[in-house]
Tab-separated table of C-alpha atoms in Angstrom:
chain	number	residue	atom	x	y	z
A	1	MET	CA	90.464	90.606	110.299
A	2	THR	CA	91.705	87.860	108.016
A	3	ILE	CA	94.146	88.228	105.140
A	4	ARG	CA	94.104	86.357	101.847
A	5	VAL	CA	96.636	86.501	99.045
A	6	MET	CA	95.042	87.448	95.633
A	7	SER	CA	96.808	86.651	92.297
A	8	SER	CA	97.062	88.643	89.164
A	9	GLY	CA	94.962	88.023	86.252
A	10	LYS	CA	91.150	87.529	86.886
A	11	GLY	CA	91.326	86.682	90.761
A	12	TYR	CA	89.377	90.127	91.571
A	13	GLU	CA	86.148	88.708	89.607
A	14	TYR	CA	84.447	87.086	92.468
A	15	LEU	CA	84.059	90.709	94.027
A	16	LEU	CA	82.211	92.081	90.913
A	17	LYS	CA	79.977	89.022	90.949
A	18	SER	CA	78.413	90.139	94.147
A	19	VAL	CA	77.893	93.829	93.020
A	20	VAL	CA	74.353	94.963	92.464
A	21	VAL	CA	73.397	95.611	88.838
A	22	GLY	CA	71.055	98.688	89.450
A	23	ASP	CA	72.221	102.012	90.882
A	24	GLY	CA	69.999	101.786	93.822
A	25	ASP	CA	67.789	104.645	95.398
A	26	ARG	CA	70.373	107.873	95.472
A	27	GLU	CA	68.058	109.395	98.217
A	28	MET	CA	68.701	106.789	100.671
A	29	SER	CA	71.050	107.931	103.550
A	30	SER	CA	73.621	105.092	103.915
A	31	PRO	CA	75.482	103.670	100.914
A	32	LEU	CA	74.302	100.174	102.485
A	33	THR	CA	70.748	101.039	102.540
A	34	ARG	CA	70.790	102.438	99.265
A	35	TYR	CA	70.910	99.245	97.798
A	36	TYR	CA	68.044	97.881	99.992
A	37	THR	CA	65.778	96.312	97.381
A	38	GLU	CA	68.438	95.550	95.038
A	39	THR	CA	69.888	92.003	94.567
A	40	GLY	CA	73.378	91.867	95.439
A	41	ASN	CA	75.953	94.163	97.616
A	42	PRO	CA	76.899	97.848	96.889
A	43	PRO	CA	79.666	98.698	94.473
A	44	GLY	CA	83.296	98.989	95.592
A	45	THR	CA	84.679	102.352	96.813
A	46	TRP	CA	88.306	103.318	96.973
A	47	VAL	CA	90.307	103.704	100.222
A	48	GLY	CA	93.779	104.516	101.349
A	49	THR	CA	96.108	107.372	101.210
A	50	GLY	CA	98.278	105.622	98.475
A	51	LEU	CA	95.466	107.020	96.207
A	52	MET	CA	97.534	110.206	96.118
A	53	SER	CA	100.420	108.450	94.469
A	54	LEU	CA	98.258	108.057	91.487
A	55	ASP	CA	97.500	111.546	90.937
A	56	ASP	CA	99.852	112.605	88.210
A	57	GLY	CA	97.855	116.017	87.584
A	58	ARG	CA	97.115	115.309	84.072
A	59	THR	CA	94.099	112.994	84.845
A	60	PRO	CA	91.110	113.135	87.405
A	61	ALA	CA	92.530	112.094	90.371
A	62	LEU	CA	91.025	109.118	92.415
A	63	ALA	CA	89.673	110.385	96.040
A	64	GLU	CA	88.656	108.052	98.885
A	65	GLY	CA	84.767	107.022	98.435
A	66	ASP	CA	85.182	107.376	94.546
A	67	THR	CA	83.182	103.943	92.859
A	68	VAL	CA	85.542	101.507	91.716
A	69	THR	CA	84.782	100.183	88.174
A	70	GLU	CA	85.454	97.063	86.577
A	71	GLU	CA	87.875	98.583	84.301
A	72	HIS	CA	89.718	99.990	87.223
A	73	LEU	CA	90.011	96.438	88.667
A	74	ALA	CA	91.153	95.079	85.552
A	75	ARG	CA	93.953	97.437	85.400
A	76	LEU	CA	95.383	97.650	88.872
A	77	LEU	CA	94.789	93.926	90.147
A	78	GLY	CA	94.741	92.352	86.751
A	79	ASP	CA	97.828	93.775	85.077
A	80	GLY	CA	99.264	95.632	87.725
A	81	ILE	CA	99.015	99.249	85.942
A	82	HIS	CA	97.590	102.728	86.587
A	83	PRO	CA	93.824	102.079	87.513
A	84	VAL	CA	92.772	105.196	85.119
A	85	THR	CA	95.735	105.864	82.667
A	86	GLY	CA	96.774	102.245	82.060
A	87	GLU	CA	100.526	103.690	82.546
A	88	LYS	CA	102.906	101.301	84.119
A	89	LEU	CA	103.414	101.241	88.131
A	90	GLY	CA	106.904	100.041	88.091
A	91	LYS	CA	107.515	96.685	86.679
A	92	ARG	CA	104.416	94.787	85.403
A	93	PHE	CA	103.494	91.596	86.785
A	94	PRO	CA	105.701	88.779	85.634
A	95	SER	CA	104.657	86.379	82.969
A	96	LEU	CA	105.153	83.043	84.804
A	97	GLN	CA	105.286	80.013	82.419
A	98	PRO	CA	102.336	77.440	82.118
A	99	PRO	CA	103.039	73.957	83.027
A	100	ARG	CA	103.532	72.790	79.186
A	101	GLU	CA	106.115	75.041	78.654
A	102	ARG	CA	108.132	74.072	82.022
A	103	ILE	CA	107.520	70.523	81.145
A	104	ALA	CA	109.089	71.165	77.398
A	105	VAL	CA	112.000	73.087	78.911
A	106	ARG	CA	113.027	70.275	81.235
A	107	VAL	CA	112.606	67.294	78.647
A	108	ALA	CA	114.777	69.140	76.439
A	109	ARG	CA	117.436	69.401	78.807
A	110	LEU	CA	117.310	65.364	79.533
A	111	ASP	CA	120.552	63.840	78.560
A	112	PRO	CA	120.594	63.126	74.716
A	113	ASP	CA	121.931	59.767	75.289
A	114	LEU	CA	118.693	58.730	77.326
A	115	ARG	CA	116.778	57.023	75.033
A	116	GLY	CA	113.523	54.610	74.629
A	117	GLU	CA	111.557	53.657	77.473
A	118	ALA	CA	113.996	55.223	79.782
A	119	ARG	CA	113.608	58.602	78.345
A	120	ALA	CA	109.796	58.305	77.902
A	121	ALA	CA	109.497	57.297	81.899
A	122	ALA	CA	111.705	60.343	82.694
A	123	ALA	CA	109.592	62.694	80.697
A	124	GLN	CA	106.528	61.319	82.563
A	125	ARG	CA	108.027	61.895	85.974
A	126	ILE	CA	108.672	65.421	84.584
A	127	ARG	CA	105.101	65.959	83.424
A	128	GLU	CA	103.597	64.547	86.969
A	129	GLU	CA	105.849	66.767	88.957
A	130	GLU	CA	105.067	69.966	87.002
A	131	VAL	CA	101.064	69.123	87.102
A	132	ALA	CA	101.429	68.432	90.788
A	133	LYS	CA	102.758	71.814	91.551
A	134	MET	CA	100.381	74.940	92.692
A	135	PRO	CA	99.632	77.140	89.801
A	136	ARG	CA	102.183	80.120	89.914
A	137	THR	CA	100.811	83.489	89.469
A	138	ALA	CA	102.070	86.717	90.614
A	139	VAL	CA	100.718	88.276	93.710
A	140	ALA	CA	98.318	91.263	92.764
A	141	GLY	CA	97.204	92.119	96.257
A	142	PHE	CA	95.865	91.171	99.332
A	143	ASP	CA	92.288	90.563	100.606
A	144	LEU	CA	91.743	91.980	104.280
A	145	THR	CA	88.225	91.052	105.151
A	146	PHE	CA	87.006	92.942	108.325
A	147	SER	CA	84.118	91.342	109.947
A	148	PRO	CA	82.740	92.509	113.410
A	149	PRO	CA	81.824	89.884	116.253
A	150	LYS	CA	78.573	88.050	115.888
A	151	SER	CA	76.756	90.121	118.044
A	152	VAL	CA	77.149	93.074	116.260
A	153	SER	CA	75.956	91.459	113.101
A	154	ALA	CA	73.191	89.945	115.052
A	155	ILE	CA	71.830	93.471	116.072
A	156	TRP	CA	72.481	94.815	112.633
A	157	GLY	CA	70.285	92.315	110.899
A	158	VAL	CA	67.375	92.786	113.098
A	159	ALA	CA	67.620	96.514	113.963
A	160	ASP	CA	65.639	99.628	112.386
A	161	ALA	CA	67.402	101.647	109.613
A	162	GLY	CA	68.906	104.460	112.207
A	163	THR	CA	70.429	101.606	114.321
A	164	GLN	CA	71.591	99.772	111.434
A	165	THR	CA	73.218	103.090	109.854
A	166	LEU	CA	74.968	103.653	113.481
A	167	ILE	CA	76.415	100.173	113.307
A	168	ALA	CA	77.660	100.257	109.706
A	169	ARG	CA	79.477	103.641	110.543
A	170	ALA	CA	81.117	101.826	113.631
A	171	HIS	CA	82.369	98.923	111.705
A	172	HIS	CA	83.530	101.150	108.938
A	173	ALA	CA	85.299	103.704	111.226
A	174	ALA	CA	86.954	100.587	113.039
A	175	MET	CA	88.190	99.417	109.548
A	176	ARG	CA	89.333	103.038	108.678
A	177	ASP	CA	91.437	103.198	111.805
A	178	THR	CA	92.938	99.694	111.216
A	179	ILE	CA	94.088	100.825	107.668
A	180	ALA	CA	95.669	104.088	109.193
A	181	LEU	CA	97.538	102.032	111.903
A	182	LEU	CA	98.578	99.400	108.965
A	183	GLU	CA	99.784	102.389	106.831
A	184	ASP	CA	101.674	104.091	109.833
A	185	ARG	CA	103.224	101.073	111.313
A	186	VAL	CA	103.385	98.048	108.980
A	187	ALA	CA	103.202	99.145	105.501
A	188	ALA	CA	106.475	99.587	103.913
A	189	THR	CA	108.451	98.344	100.559
A	190	ARG	CA	112.313	96.692	100.302
A	191	VAL	CA	114.797	98.189	98.583
A	192	GLY	CA	118.733	97.167	97.961
A	193	ALA	CA	120.420	93.855	97.071
A	194	GLY	CA	117.928	91.189	97.825
A	195	GLY	CA	115.401	93.661	99.587
A	196	VAL	CA	117.939	94.014	102.434
A	197	ALA	CA	116.318	97.324	103.689
A	198	GLN	CA	113.003	98.630	104.289
A	199	MET	CA	111.616	101.837	103.071
A	200	PRO	CA	108.344	103.928	104.086
A	201	ILE	CA	105.686	104.200	101.445
A	202	VAL	CA	103.133	107.005	100.495
A	203	GLY	CA	100.287	104.739	101.411
A	204	VAL	CA	98.395	101.938	100.409
A	205	ILE	CA	95.949	102.013	97.417
A	206	ALA	CA	92.711	99.690	97.995
A	207	THR	CA	89.359	99.156	97.273
A	208	ALA	CA	86.504	98.345	99.845
A	209	PHE	CA	83.539	96.068	99.131
A	210	ASP	CA	80.695	95.927	101.616
A	211	HIS	CA	78.666	92.700	102.059
A	212	TYR	CA	75.609	91.888	104.180
A	213	ASP	CA	75.334	88.327	104.784
A	214	SER	CA	77.556	84.883	105.488
A	215	ARG	CA	77.411	81.983	102.921
A	216	ALA	CA	74.982	80.476	104.790
A	217	ALA	CA	72.733	83.623	104.549
A	218	ASP	CA	73.026	84.853	107.892
A	219	PRO	CA	73.620	88.101	109.211
A	220	GLN	CA	77.426	89.041	108.763
A	221	LEU	CA	77.929	92.620	108.089
A	222	HIS	CA	81.651	92.462	106.653
A	223	THR	CA	84.069	94.403	104.290
A	224	HIS	CA	86.498	93.062	101.874
A	225	VAL	CA	89.507	95.307	101.433
A	226	VAL	CA	91.651	94.392	98.589
A	227	MET	CA	94.938	96.224	99.045
A	228	SER	CA	97.241	96.428	95.892
A	229	ASN	CA	100.498	94.896	95.942
A	230	LYS	CA	101.836	98.103	94.001
A	231	VAL	CA	103.051	100.865	96.226
A	232	GLN	CA	105.217	103.932	95.788
A	233	GLY	CA	108.200	104.436	98.025
A	234	GLU	CA	109.068	107.769	99.501
A	235	ASP	CA	111.927	108.082	96.696
A	236	GLY	CA	108.935	108.160	93.933
A	237	ARG	CA	109.567	104.616	92.693
A	238	TRP	CA	107.239	102.041	92.455
A	239	ARG	CA	107.801	98.404	94.062
A	240	THR	CA	105.696	95.543	95.881
A	241	LEU	CA	104.578	95.710	99.408
A	242	ASP	CA	106.626	93.837	102.048
A	243	SER	CA	104.272	90.923	102.393
A	244	ARG	CA	106.177	89.293	105.148
A	245	ARG	CA	106.003	91.988	107.290
A	246	LEU	CA	101.945	92.385	106.636
A	247	HIS	CA	101.368	88.827	107.438
A	248	MET	CA	103.305	88.926	110.843
A	249	ALA	CA	100.903	91.758	111.620
A	250	ALA	CA	98.133	90.141	110.724
A	251	VAL	CA	96.961	89.020	114.322
A	252	ALA	CA	97.849	92.446	115.792
A	253	LEU	CA	95.736	94.355	113.372
A	254	SER	CA	92.823	91.664	113.702
A	255	GLU	CA	92.796	92.528	117.479
A	256	SER	CA	93.307	96.390	116.889
A	257	TYR	CA	90.310	96.138	114.377
A	258	ASN	CA	88.034	94.342	117.457
A	259	ALA	CA	89.334	96.976	119.847
A	260	PHE	CA	88.257	99.773	117.725
A	261	VAL	CA	84.729	98.065	116.798
A	262	THR	CA	84.410	97.937	120.641
A	263	ASP	CA	85.205	101.691	121.113
A	264	HIS	CA	82.847	102.887	118.165
A	265	THR	CA	79.761	100.999	119.152
A	266	ALA	CA	80.201	101.930	122.933
A	267	ARG	CA	80.325	105.609	121.813
A	268	LEU	CA	77.716	105.498	118.805
A	269	LEU	CA	75.345	102.958	120.578
A	270	GLY	CA	76.127	103.177	124.289
A	271	VAL	CA	76.613	99.705	124.572
A	272	THR	CA	78.682	97.431	126.892
A	273	TRP	CA	80.902	94.650	125.876
A	274	VAL	CA	81.490	91.457	128.183
A	275	PRO	CA	83.975	88.391	127.511
A	276	VAL	CA	82.586	85.261	125.957
A	277	ASP	CA	83.953	81.960	126.290
A	278	ARG	CA	83.932	80.131	123.032
A	279	GLY	CA	85.063	76.691	123.846
A	280	LYS	CA	87.995	74.459	123.652
A	281	ASP	CA	90.720	75.544	121.225
A	282	ARG	CA	89.878	79.259	120.787
A	283	ASN	CA	90.818	82.144	122.488
A	284	THR	CA	88.254	84.335	124.717
A	285	GLY	CA	85.812	86.387	122.398
A	286	TRP	CA	83.906	89.575	123.205
A	287	GLU	CA	80.440	90.242	122.537
A	288	ILE	CA	78.067	92.981	123.162
A	289	GLU	CA	76.238	92.406	126.635
A	290	GLY	CA	72.609	91.600	126.534
A	291	VAL	CA	72.624	90.017	122.936
A	292	PRO	CA	70.946	86.515	123.677
A	293	ALA	CA	73.147	83.564	123.235
A	294	ALA	CA	70.478	82.045	121.215
A	295	LEU	CA	70.247	84.548	118.926
A	296	ILE	CA	74.046	84.396	118.286
A	297	ALA	CA	73.622	80.735	117.766
A	298	GLU	CA	70.630	80.954	115.255
A	299	PHE	CA	72.608	83.309	113.031
A	300	SER	CA	76.088	81.262	113.168
A	301	ARG	CA	74.745	78.509	111.018
A	302	ARG	CA	78.123	78.626	109.061
A	303	THR	CA	79.997	77.847	112.135
A	304	THR	CA	77.574	75.283	113.953
A	305	GLY	CA	75.834	73.881	111.057
A	306	GLY	CA	72.438	74.795	109.646
A	307	SER	CA	69.043	73.437	109.767
A	308	ASP	CA	69.259	71.981	106.403
A	309	GLY	CA	71.476	69.363	107.694
A	310	GLY	CA	74.723	70.650	106.505
A	311	GLU	CA	77.963	70.490	108.714
A	312	GLY	CA	79.186	73.549	110.310
A	313	ILE	CA	82.970	74.424	110.599
A	314	GLU	CA	83.103	73.411	114.368
A	315	GLN	CA	81.848	69.960	113.434
A	316	VAL	CA	84.180	69.544	110.532
A	317	LYS	CA	87.250	70.780	112.494
A	318	ASN	CA	86.490	68.381	115.456
A	319	GLN	CA	86.346	65.553	113.092
A	320	LEU	CA	89.679	66.697	111.445
A	321	ILE	CA	91.152	66.616	114.971
A	322	GLU	CA	90.021	63.289	115.682
A	323	GLN	CA	91.571	62.216	112.289
A	324	TYR	CA	94.864	63.904	113.501
A	325	ILE	CA	94.789	62.124	116.964
A	326	ALA	CA	94.512	58.718	115.225
A	327	GLU	CA	97.450	58.954	112.789
A	328	HIS	CA	99.714	60.734	115.188
A	329	GLY	CA	98.519	59.413	118.592
A	330	ARG	CA	98.763	62.817	120.134
A	331	GLN	CA	96.952	65.989	120.546
A	332	PRO	CA	97.495	68.566	117.812
A	333	SER	CA	99.210	71.862	118.831
A	334	ALA	CA	97.288	75.174	118.722
A	335	ALA	CA	98.698	76.085	115.672
A	336	THR	CA	97.896	72.947	114.165
A	337	ILE	CA	94.483	73.428	115.311
A	338	ALA	CA	94.402	76.786	113.826
A	339	LYS	CA	95.228	75.202	110.627
A	340	LEU	CA	92.590	72.374	110.866
A	341	ARG	CA	90.026	75.036	111.486
A	342	GLN	CA	91.067	76.855	108.263
A	343	GLN	CA	90.729	73.569	106.375
A	344	ALA	CA	87.318	73.108	107.693
A	345	THR	CA	86.262	76.507	106.758
A	346	LEU	CA	87.226	75.700	103.284
A	347	GLU	CA	85.662	72.362	103.305
A	348	THR	CA	82.212	73.497	104.480
A	349	ARG	CA	82.245	76.610	102.192
A	350	PRO	CA	79.149	76.734	100.201
A	351	GLU	CA	78.399	78.628	96.778
A	352	LYS	CA	77.364	82.562	97.608
A	353	GLU	CA	73.934	83.357	96.554
A	354	LEU	CA	72.925	86.955	96.196
A	355	HIS	CA	69.582	88.258	97.807
A	356	SER	CA	68.725	91.941	98.405
A	357	LEU	CA	68.897	93.412	101.937
A	358	ALA	CA	65.265	93.511	101.866
A	359	ASP	CA	64.671	89.820	101.635
A	360	LEU	CA	67.268	89.143	104.115
A	361	THR	CA	66.146	91.451	106.750
A	362	ALA	CA	62.899	90.257	106.552
A	363	ASP	CA	64.120	86.544	106.996
A	364	TRP	CA	66.433	87.446	109.727
A	365	ARG	CA	63.439	89.301	111.857
A	366	ALA	CA	61.296	86.134	111.224
A	367	ARG	CA	63.963	83.980	112.832
A	368	ALA	CA	64.517	86.285	115.615
A	369	GLU	CA	60.797	86.351	116.324
A	370	VAL	CA	60.993	82.494	116.643
A	371	VAL	CA	63.980	82.454	119.050
A	372	LEU	CA	63.127	85.533	121.017
A	373	GLY	CA	59.460	85.562	121.040
A	374	GLY	CA	59.148	89.030	119.624
A	375	THR	CA	61.565	90.674	121.983
A	376	HIS	CA	64.431	93.182	120.588
A	377	PRO	CA	68.058	91.555	121.247
A	378	LEU	CA	68.882	94.399	123.650
A	379	GLY	CA	65.176	94.177	125.261
A	380	ARG	CA	63.072	96.297	122.998
A	381	SER	CA	60.492	94.971	120.783
A	382	ILE	CA	61.397	93.863	117.445
């Protein structure tokens, strides 16, 4: 599980671009397989016990599993207001000054006696400083991306519909368990002068969007859980989530999700997990026993580099480490290596292409047959 800050305004729109246009086949048994032949991913759904805090008794309440609409996202994540009624949820997102306004204010404050070229030079320095600053926007929420180990997605990508459903069920159960843990032990708001004290909240308000594949079109079952920054304290007042506490718990929540996935897949599928050495600079991972390393490598083009000649995350990360050593004369620390890997992830990130699950599955099975010679990753025929 990873966490990314989502800004207010139109930061949510990347989620909508991936959603199918059609309604899918309502007779299909799973929300994932329902859109099997549609191009794109299933619509988002509401999650989190904080949904009860949106129930004012006057409008239809939102419940877990309800479909998220574009209007819902525009209100909650765009403007920080009630997703159904449009009513205020505490303070609205602040309207932050754009660079041109900040520049005008600072130039107006220059010494009146400063004239001619000296004043022009001072004004130019102000422009350069303000333009160089990172864009300032309010935090609307947090994108928690839940992605199981690669062996899970590898099996999911080539399995029959029944097995796919069980794997998706295990992934979703692990995700819900992690959100429940977050609500119980992590999520809080801050009160008092300067936010000196913590206060428990009713719960988090979030939307979940399932995706099928990586940006390299490899099987990667994952879910974007976008958690609103708006939370209701136990005193009934609306405030913002304590983001520092959330970020501090990120690693623990990620490890908890992995443990939950292990438990649920073992229970539903009867699989066994084994430790895997992921190489230098990375912690030991865990994968399902019996899934060939060759298949995992085939379905990891985003990490290792694809057959089209594109560089993978690990290749670029190693290049960045070499550059760091050349510039600093020493090996980077573990924390620095983690940052370099994040940089490599962004630098190698291709544009997302949308496909139907039917087309993706056909491609994955064909590639698996080449790698495995027609043998199922768990020993059965594909």
